[in-house]
mmCIF file of C-alpha atoms in Angstrom:
data_model
loop_
_atom_site.group_PDB
_atom_site.id
_atom_site.type_symbol
_atom_site.label_atom_id
_atom_site.label_comp_id
_atom_site.label_asym_id
_atom_site.label_seq_id
_atom_site.Cartn_x
_atom_site.Cartn_y
_atom_site.Cartn_z
ATOM 1 C CA UNK V 858 0.000 0.000 0.000
ATOM 2 C CA UNK V 859 1.148 3.522 -0.800
ATOM 3 C CA UNK V 860 2.391 5.740 2.004
ATOM 4 C CA UNK V 861 0.388 8.834 2.939
ATOM 5 C CA UNK V 862 1.435 12.150 4.431
ATOM 6 C CA UNK V 863 -0.900 14.296 6.533
ATOM 7 C CA UNK V 864 -0.324 17.409 8.627
ATOM 8 C CA UNK V 865 -0.164 16.498 12.321
ATOM 9 C CA UNK V 866 -2.802 19.002 13.418
ATOM 10 C CA UNK V 867 -5.355 21.530 12.199
ATOM 11 C CA UNK V 868 -7.885 23.889 13.750
ATOM 12 C CA UNK V 869 -11.282 24.855 12.395
ATOM 13 C CA UNK V 870 -13.992 27.232 13.593
ATOM 14 C CA UNK V 871 -17.347 25.692 14.394
ATOM 15 C CA UNK V 872 -19.752 25.999 11.470
ATOM 16 C CA UNK V 873 -16.999 26.496 8.919
ATOM 17 C CA UNK V 874 -15.742 23.941 6.421
ATOM 18 C CA UNK V 875 -12.808 21.784 7.502
ATOM 19 C CA UNK V 876 -10.472 20.825 4.662
ATOM 20 C CA UNK V 877 -8.050 18.035 5.550
ATOM 21 C CA UNK V 878 -5.287 17.331 3.005
ATOM 22 C CA UNK V 879 -3.508 14.068 2.281
ATOM 23 C CA UNK V 880 -0.564 13.410 -0.015
ATOM 24 C CA UNK V 881 -0.186 9.982 -1.606
ATOM 25 C CA UNK V 882 2.271 10.626 -4.425
ATOM 26 C CA UNK V 883 3.179 6.931 -4.877
ATOM 27 C CA UNK V 884 -0.409 5.765 -5.314
ATOM 28 C CA UNK V 885 -0.913 3.137 -7.985
ATOM 29 C CA UNK V 886 -3.802 2.754 -10.371
ATOM 30 C CA UNK V 887 -5.719 0.138 -8.386
ATOM 31 C CA UNK V 888 -5.412 1.789 -4.981
ATOM 32 C CA UNK V 889 -8.354 3.451 -3.298
ATOM 33 C CA UNK V 890 -8.225 6.410 -0.904
ATOM 34 C CA UNK V 891 -10.025 5.781 2.393
ATOM 35 C CA UNK V 892 -10.711 8.193 5.243
ATOM 36 C CA UNK V 893 -11.436 7.216 8.826
ATOM 37 C CA UNK V 894 -11.670 9.208 12.017
ATOM 38 C CA UNK V 895 -11.122 8.351 15.650
ATOM 39 C CA UNK V 896 -12.875 10.277 18.340
ATOM 40 C CA UNK V 897 -11.053 10.131 21.651
ATOM 41 C CA UNK V 898 -10.731 6.589 23.055
ATOM 42 C CA UNK V 899 -13.170 5.101 20.557
ATOM 43 C CA UNK V 900 -12.569 2.696 17.685
ATOM 44 C CA UNK V 901 -11.941 4.322 14.287
ATOM 45 C CA UNK V 902 -14.999 5.113 12.197
ATOM 46 C CA UNK V 903 -15.233 4.908 8.405
ATOM 47 C CA UNK V 904 -16.020 8.216 6.678
ATOM 48 C CA UNK V 905 -15.668 7.901 2.905
ATOM 49 C CA UNK V 906 -13.567 6.395 0.125
ATOM 50 C CA UNK V 907 -12.896 6.881 -3.578
ATOM 51 C CA UNK V 908 -10.801 5.734 -6.523
ATOM 52 C CA UNK V 909 -10.559 8.696 -8.886
ATOM 53 C CA UNK V 910 -13.891 10.498 -8.908
ATOM 54 C CA UNK V 911 -14.972 12.923 -6.234
ATOM 55 C CA UNK V 912 -17.332 11.386 -3.715
ATOM 56 C CA UNK V 913 -19.904 12.751 -1.279
ATOM 57 C CA UNK V 914 -21.958 11.158 1.450
ATOM 58 C CA UNK V 915 -23.886 12.342 4.479
ATOM 59 C CA UNK V 916 -20.702 12.858 6.481
ATOM 60 C CA UNK V 917 -18.209 14.412 4.090
ATOM 61 C CA UNK V 918 -16.897 15.019 0.585
ATOM 62 C CA UNK V 919 -13.717 13.588 -0.880
ATOM 63 C CA UNK V 920 -11.861 15.481 -3.590
ATOM 64 C CA UNK V 921 -9.137 13.532 -5.420
ATOM 65 C CA UNK V 922 -6.791 15.402 -7.758
ATOM 66 C CA UNK V 923 -6.689 14.383 -11.399
ATOM 67 C CA UNK V 924 -3.232 12.812 -11.031
ATOM 68 C CA UNK V 925 -4.489 11.069 -7.842
ATOM 69 C CA UNK V 926 -1.386 12.095 -5.931
ATOM 70 C CA UNK V 927 -3.330 13.968 -3.278
ATOM 71 C CA UNK V 928 -6.812 14.270 -1.865
ATOM 72 C CA UNK V 929 -8.829 16.482 0.473
ATOM 73 C CA UNK V 930 -11.500 15.469 2.932
ATOM 74 C CA UNK V 931 -14.098 18.191 3.396
ATOM 75 C CA UNK V 932 -16.418 18.430 6.399
ATOM 76 C CA UNK V 933 -18.781 21.133 5.123
ATOM 77 C CA UNK V 934 -20.043 22.491 8.448
ATOM 78 C CA UNK V 935 -17.747 21.351 11.231
ATOM 79 C CA UNK V 936 -19.195 20.877 14.713
ATOM 80 C CA UNK V 937 -17.487 20.382 18.061
ATOM 81 C CA UNK V 938 -18.276 16.667 17.745
ATOM 82 C CA UNK V 939 -16.052 16.492 14.663
ATOM 83 C CA UNK V 940 -12.975 17.018 16.850
ATOM 84 C CA UNK V 941 -11.018 13.812 16.215
ATOM 85 C CA UNK V 942 -7.950 12.279 14.588
ATOM 86 C CA UNK V 943 -8.501 11.805 10.849
ATOM 87 C CA UNK V 944 -6.659 9.053 9.001
ATOM 88 C CA UNK V 945 -6.053 8.921 5.258
ATOM 89 C CA UNK V 946 -5.253 5.434 3.985
ATOM 90 C CA UNK V 947 -4.413 4.247 0.500
ATOM 91 C CA UNK V 948 -4.859 0.589 -0.243
ATOM 92 C CA UNK V 949 -5.465 -1.980 -2.896
ATOM 93 C CA UNK V 950 -8.931 -3.412 -2.944
ATOM 94 C CA UNK V 951 -10.132 -6.848 -3.921
ATOM 95 C CA UNK V 952 -10.792 -10.215 -2.424
ATOM 96 C CA UNK V 953 -7.944 -12.093 -4.101
ATOM 97 C CA UNK V 954 -5.181 -9.553 -3.715
ATOM 98 C CA UNK V 955 -2.352 -10.854 -1.570
ATOM 99 C CA UNK V 956 -2.195 -7.549 0.277
ATOM 100 C CA UNK V 957 -5.928 -7.264 0.689
ATOM 101 C CA UNK V 958 -5.871 -8.268 4.327
ATOM 102 C CA UNK V 959 -3.407 -5.590 5.314
ATOM 103 C CA UNK V 960 -4.241 -2.049 6.249
ATOM 104 C CA UNK V 961 -1.817 0.193 8.055
ATOM 105 C CA UNK V 962 -2.731 3.515 9.618
ATOM 106 C CA UNK V 963 -0.325 6.424 9.972
ATOM 107 C CA UNK V 964 -0.476 9.061 12.685
ATOM 108 C CA UNK V 965 -3.294 11.048 11.039
ATOM 109 C CA UNK V 966 -4.327 14.686 11.488
ATOM 110 C CA UNK V 967 -5.736 15.878 14.794
ATOM 111 C CA UNK V 968 -8.594 18.230 13.917
ATOM 112 C CA UNK V 969 -9.741 20.552 16.675
ATOM 113 C CA UNK V 970 -13.029 22.355 16.083
ATOM 114 C CA UNK V 971 -13.247 25.506 18.173
ATOM 115 C CA UNK V 972 -16.364 27.433 19.221
ATOM 116 C CA UNK P 1269 -26.398 -6.423 14.265
ATOM 117 C CA UNK P 1270 -24.007 -5.957 17.155
ATOM 118 C CA UNK P 1271 -21.149 -5.260 14.721
ATOM 119 C CA UNK P 1272 -17.700 -5.932 16.184
ATOM 120 C CA UNK P 1273 -17.554 -6.755 19.871
ATOM 121 C CA UNK P 1274 -14.481 -7.025 22.066
ATOM 122 C CA UNK P 1275 -13.989 -8.384 25.561
ATOM 123 C CA UNK P 1276 -12.797 -7.450 28.075
ATOM 124 C CA UNK P 1277 -12.964 -3.641 27.947
ATOM 125 C CA UNK P 1278 -10.170 -3.288 30.503
ATOM 126 C CA UNK P 1279 -7.487 -5.685 31.724
ATOM 127 C CA UNK P 1280 -4.495 -5.458 34.051
ATOM 128 C CA UNK P 1281 -1.835 -8.156 33.834
ATOM 129 C CA UNK P 1282 1.423 -8.857 35.583
ATOM 130 C CA UNK P 1283 4.575 -9.384 33.549
ATOM 131 C CA UNK P 1284 4.749 -12.955 32.312
ATOM 132 C CA UNK P 1285 1.026 -13.682 32.490
ATOM 133 C CA UNK P 1286 -0.835 -14.837 29.429
ATOM 134 C CA UNK P 1287 -4.326 -13.962 28.296
ATOM 135 C CA UNK P 1288 -6.658 -13.934 25.318
ATOM 136 C CA UNK P 1289 -8.446 -10.885 23.971
ATOM 137 C CA UNK P 1290 -11.730 -11.843 22.378
ATOM 138 C CA UNK P 1291 -13.157 -10.395 19.166
ATOM 139 C CA UNK P 1292 -16.363 -11.361 17.412
ATOM 140 C CA UNK P 1293 -18.333 -9.992 14.456
ATOM 141 C CA UNK P 1294 -21.800 -10.832 13.226
ATOM 142 C CA UNK P 1295 -21.571 -9.334 9.743
ATOM 143 C CA UNK P 1296 -20.204 -12.470 8.049
ATOM 144 C CA UNK P 1297 -17.052 -10.562 7.069
ATOM 145 C CA UNK P 1298 -14.166 -12.441 5.509
ATOM 146 C CA UNK P 1299 -11.384 -10.241 6.836
ATOM 147 C CA UNK P 1300 -10.506 -9.530 10.442
ATOM 148 C CA UNK P 1301 -7.546 -7.665 11.908
ATOM 149 C CA UNK P 1302 -5.963 -6.764 15.224
ATOM 150 C CA UNK P 1303 -4.335 -3.379 15.842
ATOM 151 C CA UNK P 1304 -2.602 -1.826 18.803
ATOM 152 C CA UNK P 1305 -2.557 1.862 19.569
ATOM 153 C CA UNK P 1306 -0.034 3.305 21.964
ATOM 154 C CA UNK P 1307 -0.723 6.696 23.610
ATOM 155 C CA UNK P 1308 -0.613 9.542 21.094
ATOM 156 C CA UNK P 1309 0.193 7.187 18.223
ATOM 157 C CA UNK P 1310 -1.577 5.784 15.208
ATOM 158 C CA UNK P 1311 -2.758 2.207 14.827
ATOM 159 C CA UNK P 1312 -0.301 -0.554 14.045
ATOM 160 C CA UNK P 1313 -1.357 -3.855 12.532
ATOM 161 C CA UNK P 1314 -0.526 -6.933 14.628
ATOM 162 C CA UNK P 1315 -2.117 -9.863 12.767
ATOM 163 C CA UNK P 1316 -4.858 -10.281 10.233
ATOM 164 C CA UNK P 1317 -6.976 -13.021 8.699
ATOM 165 C CA UNK P 1318 -8.508 -13.280 5.241
ATOM 166 C CA UNK P 1319 -10.824 -16.134 6.162
ATOM 167 C CA UNK P 1320 -11.370 -19.032 8.535
ATOM 168 C CA UNK P 1321 -8.151 -21.002 8.911
ATOM 169 C CA UNK P 1322 -5.984 -18.300 7.286
ATOM 170 C CA UNK P 1323 -3.916 -15.806 9.263
ATOM 171 C CA UNK P 1324 -0.858 -13.686 8.580
ATOM 172 C CA UNK P 1325 1.444 -11.263 10.345
ATOM 173 C CA UNK P 1326 1.188 -7.508 10.277
ATOM 174 C CA UNK P 1327 3.715 -4.859 11.308
ATOM 175 C CA UNK P 1328 4.189 -5.818 14.962
ATOM 176 C CA UNK P 1329 3.392 -9.537 15.438
ATOM 177 C CA UNK P 1330 6.014 -10.492 18.031
ATOM 178 C CA UNK P 1331 4.567 -11.654 21.337
ATOM 179 C CA UNK P 1332 1.105 -12.317 19.912
ATOM 180 C CA UNK P 1333 -0.649 -15.343 18.433
ATOM 181 C CA UNK P 1334 -3.927 -15.560 16.550
ATOM 182 C CA UNK P 1335 -6.175 -18.252 15.146
ATOM 183 C CA UNK P 1336 -9.356 -18.156 13.079
ATOM 184 C CA UNK P 1337 -11.390 -21.309 13.503
ATOM 185 C CA UNK P 1338 -14.697 -19.638 12.585
ATOM 186 C CA UNK P 1339 -15.710 -16.680 10.442
ATOM 187 C CA UNK P 1340 -17.127 -14.899 13.483
ATOM 188 C CA UNK P 1341 -14.260 -15.087 15.985
ATOM 189 C CA UNK P 1342 -10.655 -13.879 15.905
ATOM 190 C CA UNK P 1343 -8.995 -14.109 19.342
ATOM 191 C CA UNK P 1344 -5.617 -12.515 20.081
ATOM 192 C CA UNK P 1345 -3.358 -14.304 22.545
ATOM 193 C CA UNK P 1346 -0.604 -12.689 24.543
ATOM 194 C CA UNK P 1347 1.837 -15.461 25.324
ATOM 195 C CA UNK P 1348 3.900 -13.826 28.089
ATOM 196 C CA UNK P 1349 2.822 -10.260 28.775
ATOM 197 C CA UNK P 1350 5.449 -7.520 28.908
ATOM 198 C CA UNK P 1351 5.108 -3.852 29.938
ATOM 199 C CA UNK P 1352 5.794 -2.895 26.295
ATOM 200 C CA UNK P 1353 2.447 -4.489 25.425
ATOM 201 C CA UNK P 1354 0.562 -1.914 27.455
ATOM 202 C CA UNK P 1355 -1.719 -0.423 24.832
ATOM 203 C CA UNK P 1356 -5.252 -0.192 23.504
ATOM 204 C CA UNK P 1357 -6.142 -3.090 21.237
ATOM 205 C CA UNK P 1358 -8.693 -2.750 18.459
ATOM 206 C CA UNK P 1359 -10.227 -5.513 16.408
ATOM 207 C CA UNK P 1360 -11.678 -4.766 12.981
ATOM 208 C CA UNK P 1361 -13.545 -6.629 10.282
ATOM 209 C CA UNK P 1362 -14.473 -5.996 6.676
ATOM 210 C CA UNK P 1363 -16.078 -7.703 3.753
ATOM 211 C CA UNK P 1364 -14.060 -8.787 0.742
ATOM 212 C CA UNK P 1365 -14.543 -7.798 -2.865
ATOM 213 C CA UNK P 1366 -13.449 -4.848 -4.976
ATOM 214 C CA UNK P 1367 -14.236 -1.458 -3.472
ATOM 215 C CA UNK P 1368 -15.604 -2.954 -0.263
ATOM 216 C CA UNK P 1369 -12.675 -2.451 2.049
ATOM 217 C CA UNK P 1370 -14.564 -0.438 4.648
ATOM 218 C CA UNK P 1371 -13.400 -1.586 8.054
ATOM 219 C CA UNK P 1372 -15.612 -1.760 11.126
ATOM 220 C CA UNK P 1373 -13.847 -1.417 14.438
ATOM 221 C CA UNK P 1374 -14.690 -2.676 17.886
ATOM 222 C CA UNK P 1375 -14.663 -0.447 20.990
ATOM 223 C CA UNK P 1376 -11.204 -1.574 22.064
ATOM 224 C CA UNK P 1377 -9.564 -3.361 25.000
ATOM 225 C CA UNK P 1378 -7.376 -1.261 27.279
ATOM 226 C CA UNK P 1379 -4.529 -3.431 28.532
ATOM 227 C CA UNK P 1380 -2.025 -2.511 31.233
ATOM 228 C CA UNK P 1381 0.931 -4.775 31.960
ATOM 229 C CA UNK P 1382 2.642 -4.132 35.269
#
């Protein structure tokens, strides 16, 4: 799986959009970008994923650059409950891939939403 | 569905003791994994399984054993606990298939080794 780079911390004002960047310059063509978050002391929670098109769900939007070397997770209206560590992961998908069982998390970005 | 469950929630061991952390999922997922998270750090993969009877090592497997006799259960065994194994342990599961790598995590087991 490709390595990702994220800033260690970011702040965001409550009600504003939070834009969390992730660099994955060594991503290969069959690797997906996944985002998870971990609220203090809890198990990580899935947010969103994508391959090359931008994606949106009820939690967030994912913008992937055309060359797929970076992506941005957007929380459109951040709340205090969005304060968490956000992990960007790049991995190959597929049942029969020899690496399919593996998934390593980096240190993520600590997002602090302030009143 | 209960999702991914882990027991116990908290555990204190003495150096040299052994124990098993339990993990179960009721989503019929093929893949299951164990991670550890040290204070202020990200998650590191210990062991994983791609199906019943199949396990493999992750980044930090030393001192831990796993087995997968059923699809539902994936216990993690500490053979001889050491203070360096003090950590929070998370179990996760996911379905197989292209584009379906979303992982579901349990609530964690907080282990202290004295």
